[in-house]
mmCIF file of C-alpha atoms and ligand atoms in Angstrom:
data_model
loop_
_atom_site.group_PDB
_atom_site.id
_atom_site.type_symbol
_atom_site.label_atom_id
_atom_site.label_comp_id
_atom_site.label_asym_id
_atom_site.label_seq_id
_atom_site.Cartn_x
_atom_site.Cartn_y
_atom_site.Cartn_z
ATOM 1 C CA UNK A 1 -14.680 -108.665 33.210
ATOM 2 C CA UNK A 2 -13.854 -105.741 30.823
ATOM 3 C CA UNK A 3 -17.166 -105.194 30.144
ATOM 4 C CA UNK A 4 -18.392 -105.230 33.650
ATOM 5 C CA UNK A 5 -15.238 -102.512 34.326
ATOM 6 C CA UNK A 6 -16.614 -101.139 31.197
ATOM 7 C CA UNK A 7 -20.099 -100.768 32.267
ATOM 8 C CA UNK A 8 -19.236 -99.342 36.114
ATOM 9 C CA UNK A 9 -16.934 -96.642 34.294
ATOM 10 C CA UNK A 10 -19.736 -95.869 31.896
ATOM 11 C CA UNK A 11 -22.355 -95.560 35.031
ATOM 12 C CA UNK A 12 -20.276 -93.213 37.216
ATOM 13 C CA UNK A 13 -19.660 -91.002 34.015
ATOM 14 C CA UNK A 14 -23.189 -90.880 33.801
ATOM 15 C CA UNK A 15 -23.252 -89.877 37.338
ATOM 16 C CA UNK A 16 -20.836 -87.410 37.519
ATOM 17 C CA UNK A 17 -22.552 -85.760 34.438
ATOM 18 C CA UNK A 18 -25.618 -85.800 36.431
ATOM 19 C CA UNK A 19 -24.505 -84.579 39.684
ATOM 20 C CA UNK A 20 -22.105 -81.476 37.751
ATOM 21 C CA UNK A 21 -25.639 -80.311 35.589
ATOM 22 C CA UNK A 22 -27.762 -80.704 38.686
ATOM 23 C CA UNK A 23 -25.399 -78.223 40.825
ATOM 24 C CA UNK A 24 -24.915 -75.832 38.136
ATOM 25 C CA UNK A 25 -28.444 -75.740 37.314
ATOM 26 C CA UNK A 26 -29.201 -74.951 41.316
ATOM 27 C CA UNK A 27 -26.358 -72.487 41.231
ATOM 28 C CA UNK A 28 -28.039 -70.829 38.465
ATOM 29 C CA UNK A 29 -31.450 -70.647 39.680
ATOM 30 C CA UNK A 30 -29.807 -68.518 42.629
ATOM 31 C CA UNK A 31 -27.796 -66.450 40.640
ATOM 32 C CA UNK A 32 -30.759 -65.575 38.525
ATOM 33 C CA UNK A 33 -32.951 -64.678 41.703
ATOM 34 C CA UNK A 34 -30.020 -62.302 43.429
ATOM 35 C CA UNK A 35 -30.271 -58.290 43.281
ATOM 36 C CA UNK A 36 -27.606 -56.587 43.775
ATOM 37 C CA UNK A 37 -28.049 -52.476 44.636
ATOM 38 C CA UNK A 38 -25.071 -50.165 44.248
ATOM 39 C CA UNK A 39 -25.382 -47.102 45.649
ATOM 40 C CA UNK A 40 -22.680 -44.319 44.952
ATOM 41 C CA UNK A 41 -21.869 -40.816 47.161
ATOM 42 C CA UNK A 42 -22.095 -38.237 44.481
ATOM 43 C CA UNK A 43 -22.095 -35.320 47.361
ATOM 44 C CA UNK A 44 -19.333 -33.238 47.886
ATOM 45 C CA UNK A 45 -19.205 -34.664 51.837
ATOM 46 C CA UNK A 46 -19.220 -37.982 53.398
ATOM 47 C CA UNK A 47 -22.339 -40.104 53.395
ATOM 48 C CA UNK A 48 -23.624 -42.445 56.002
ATOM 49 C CA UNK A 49 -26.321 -44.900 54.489
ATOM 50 C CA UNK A 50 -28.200 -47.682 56.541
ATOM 51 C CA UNK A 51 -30.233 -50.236 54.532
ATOM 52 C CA UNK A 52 -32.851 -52.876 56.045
ATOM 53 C CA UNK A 53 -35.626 -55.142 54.952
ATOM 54 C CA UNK A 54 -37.888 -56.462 57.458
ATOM 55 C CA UNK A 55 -35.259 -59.334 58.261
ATOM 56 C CA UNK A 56 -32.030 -58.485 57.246
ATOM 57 C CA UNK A 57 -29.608 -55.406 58.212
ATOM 58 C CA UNK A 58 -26.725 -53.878 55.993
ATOM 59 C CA UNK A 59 -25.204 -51.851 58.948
ATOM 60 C CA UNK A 60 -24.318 -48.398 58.966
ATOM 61 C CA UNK A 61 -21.847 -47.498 55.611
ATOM 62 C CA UNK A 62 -20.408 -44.075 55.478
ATOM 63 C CA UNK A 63 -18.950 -43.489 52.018
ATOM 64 C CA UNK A 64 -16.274 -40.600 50.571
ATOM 65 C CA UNK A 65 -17.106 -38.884 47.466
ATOM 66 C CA UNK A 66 -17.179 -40.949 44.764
ATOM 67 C CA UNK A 67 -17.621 -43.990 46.528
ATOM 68 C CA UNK A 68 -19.431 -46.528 46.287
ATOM 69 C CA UNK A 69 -21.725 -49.248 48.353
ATOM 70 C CA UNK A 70 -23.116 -52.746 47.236
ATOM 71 C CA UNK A 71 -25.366 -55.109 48.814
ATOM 72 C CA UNK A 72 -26.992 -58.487 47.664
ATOM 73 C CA UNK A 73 -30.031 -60.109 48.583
ATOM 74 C CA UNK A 74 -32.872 -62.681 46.877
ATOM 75 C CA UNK A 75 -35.736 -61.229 46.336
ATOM 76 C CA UNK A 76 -38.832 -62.967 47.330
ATOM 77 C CA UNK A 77 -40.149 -64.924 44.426
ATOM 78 C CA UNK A 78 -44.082 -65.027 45.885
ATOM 79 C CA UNK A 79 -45.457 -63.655 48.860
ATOM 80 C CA UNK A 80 -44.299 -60.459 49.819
ATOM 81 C CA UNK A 81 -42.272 -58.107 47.958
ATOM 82 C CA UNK A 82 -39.097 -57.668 48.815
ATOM 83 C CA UNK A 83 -38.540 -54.107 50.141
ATOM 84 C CA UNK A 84 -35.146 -52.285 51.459
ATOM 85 C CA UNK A 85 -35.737 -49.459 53.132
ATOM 86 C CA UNK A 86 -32.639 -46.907 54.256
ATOM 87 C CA UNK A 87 -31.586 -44.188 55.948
ATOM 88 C CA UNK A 88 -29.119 -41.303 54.340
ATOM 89 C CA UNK A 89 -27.616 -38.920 56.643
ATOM 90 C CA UNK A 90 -24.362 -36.222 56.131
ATOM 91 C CA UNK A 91 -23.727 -32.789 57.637
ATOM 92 C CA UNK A 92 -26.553 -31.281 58.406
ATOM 93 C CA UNK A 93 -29.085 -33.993 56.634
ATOM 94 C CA UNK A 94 -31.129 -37.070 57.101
ATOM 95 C CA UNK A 95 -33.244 -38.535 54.694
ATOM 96 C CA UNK A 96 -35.161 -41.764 53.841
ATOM 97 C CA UNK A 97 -35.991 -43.791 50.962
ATOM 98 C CA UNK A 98 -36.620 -47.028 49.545
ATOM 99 C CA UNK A 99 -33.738 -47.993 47.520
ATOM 100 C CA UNK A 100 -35.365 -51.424 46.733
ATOM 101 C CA UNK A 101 -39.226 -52.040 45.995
ATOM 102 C CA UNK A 102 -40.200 -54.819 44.129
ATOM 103 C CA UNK A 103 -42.959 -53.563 42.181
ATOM 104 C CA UNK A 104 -41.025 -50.608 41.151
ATOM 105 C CA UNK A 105 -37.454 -52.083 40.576
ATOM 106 C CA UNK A 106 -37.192 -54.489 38.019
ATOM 107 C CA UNK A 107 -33.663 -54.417 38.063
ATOM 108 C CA UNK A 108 -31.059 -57.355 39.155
ATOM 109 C CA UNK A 109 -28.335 -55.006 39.069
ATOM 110 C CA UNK A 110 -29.861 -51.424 40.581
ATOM 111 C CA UNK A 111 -27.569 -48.769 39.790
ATOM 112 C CA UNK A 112 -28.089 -45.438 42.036
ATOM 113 C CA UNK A 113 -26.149 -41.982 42.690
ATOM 114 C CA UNK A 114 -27.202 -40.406 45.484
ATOM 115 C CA UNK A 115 -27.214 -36.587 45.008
ATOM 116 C CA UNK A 116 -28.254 -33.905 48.014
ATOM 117 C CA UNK A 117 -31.898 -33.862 45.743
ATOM 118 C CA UNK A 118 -32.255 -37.373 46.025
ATOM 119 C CA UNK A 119 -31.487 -40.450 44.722
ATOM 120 C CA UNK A 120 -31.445 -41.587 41.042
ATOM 121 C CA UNK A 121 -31.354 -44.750 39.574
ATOM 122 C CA UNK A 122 -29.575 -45.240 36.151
ATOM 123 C CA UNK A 123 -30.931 -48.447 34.584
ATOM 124 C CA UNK A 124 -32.853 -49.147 32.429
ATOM 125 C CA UNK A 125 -32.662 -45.288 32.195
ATOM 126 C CA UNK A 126 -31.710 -42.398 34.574
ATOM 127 C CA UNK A 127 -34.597 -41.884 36.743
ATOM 128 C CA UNK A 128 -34.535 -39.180 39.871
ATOM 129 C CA UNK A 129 -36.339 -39.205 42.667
ATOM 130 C CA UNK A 130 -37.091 -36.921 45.812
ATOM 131 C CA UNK A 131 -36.438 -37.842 49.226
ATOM 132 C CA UNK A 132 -39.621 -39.610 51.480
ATOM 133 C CA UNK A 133 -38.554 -37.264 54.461
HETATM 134 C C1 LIG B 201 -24.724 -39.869 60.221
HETATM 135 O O1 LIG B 201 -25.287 -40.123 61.494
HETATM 136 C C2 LIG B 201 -24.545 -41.047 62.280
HETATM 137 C C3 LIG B 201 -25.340 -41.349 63.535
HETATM 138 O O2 LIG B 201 -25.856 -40.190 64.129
HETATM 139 C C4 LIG B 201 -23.168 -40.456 62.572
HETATM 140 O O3 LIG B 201 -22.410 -41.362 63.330
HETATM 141 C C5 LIG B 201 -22.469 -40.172 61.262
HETATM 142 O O4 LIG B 201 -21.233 -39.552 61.481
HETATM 143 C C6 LIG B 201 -23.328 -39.294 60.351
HETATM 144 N N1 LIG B 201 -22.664 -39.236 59.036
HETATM 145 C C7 LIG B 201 -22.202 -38.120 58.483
HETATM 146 C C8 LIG B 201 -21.523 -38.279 57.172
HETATM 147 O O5 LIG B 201 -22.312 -37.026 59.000
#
């Protein structure tokens, strides 16, 4: 009887281990695939920025000085690149750019400042770039 008990215990340990390595491994394989894009308002005005891709929408943001906006997404691990394309508007101004092209970006954690000359992106080093429009 012990050893049946014994043998039962032993099994659902066995389990268990299973099951926990199994979901952190899947938890893991997400984490790895998520960007994340932080953009920060280095103007001396407010900000408005408006991200999409061709399915998703990170609604209009209007940052203060200094601040700062994030957004997440996974990007797409065949098939098409993943591509975020937004708008940047403040007194006077409205620009686009990319602020996420997967060819170009090879970052999980993409860094930007946006500055009246453009954007720049700071990793893996400080990179500046003109406006599209
Ligand atoms: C940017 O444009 C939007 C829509 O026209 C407007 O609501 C917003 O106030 C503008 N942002 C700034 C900082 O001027």
């Amino acid at each position: 009887m012990a050893i049946l008990v014994n043998k039962i215990m032993l099994s659902s340990f066995i389990l268990a281990i299973i099951f926990v390595t199994f979901m952190v491994g899947v938890e893991s394989i997400f984490e790895v695939y998520e960007a994340k894009v932080l953009m920060t308002n280095k103007l001396s005005t407010p900000l408005t920025l408006h991200c999409k891709d061709k399915t998703h929408d990170d609604h209009i943001n209007t940052l203060q000085p200094g601040e700062s906006h994030r957004f997440k997404f996974v990007p797409n691990p065949f098939g098409t690149a993943s591509l975020w394309f937004c708008s940047f508007n403040w007194t006077g101004a409205f620009h686009r750019f990319d602020i996420f092209v997967q060819k170009r970006d090879e970052c999980h954690d993409c860094n930007w400042e946006i500055y009246t000359t453009g954007p720049c992106k700071l990793d893996p080093l400080v990179k500046c770039y003109p406006w599209y429009s």
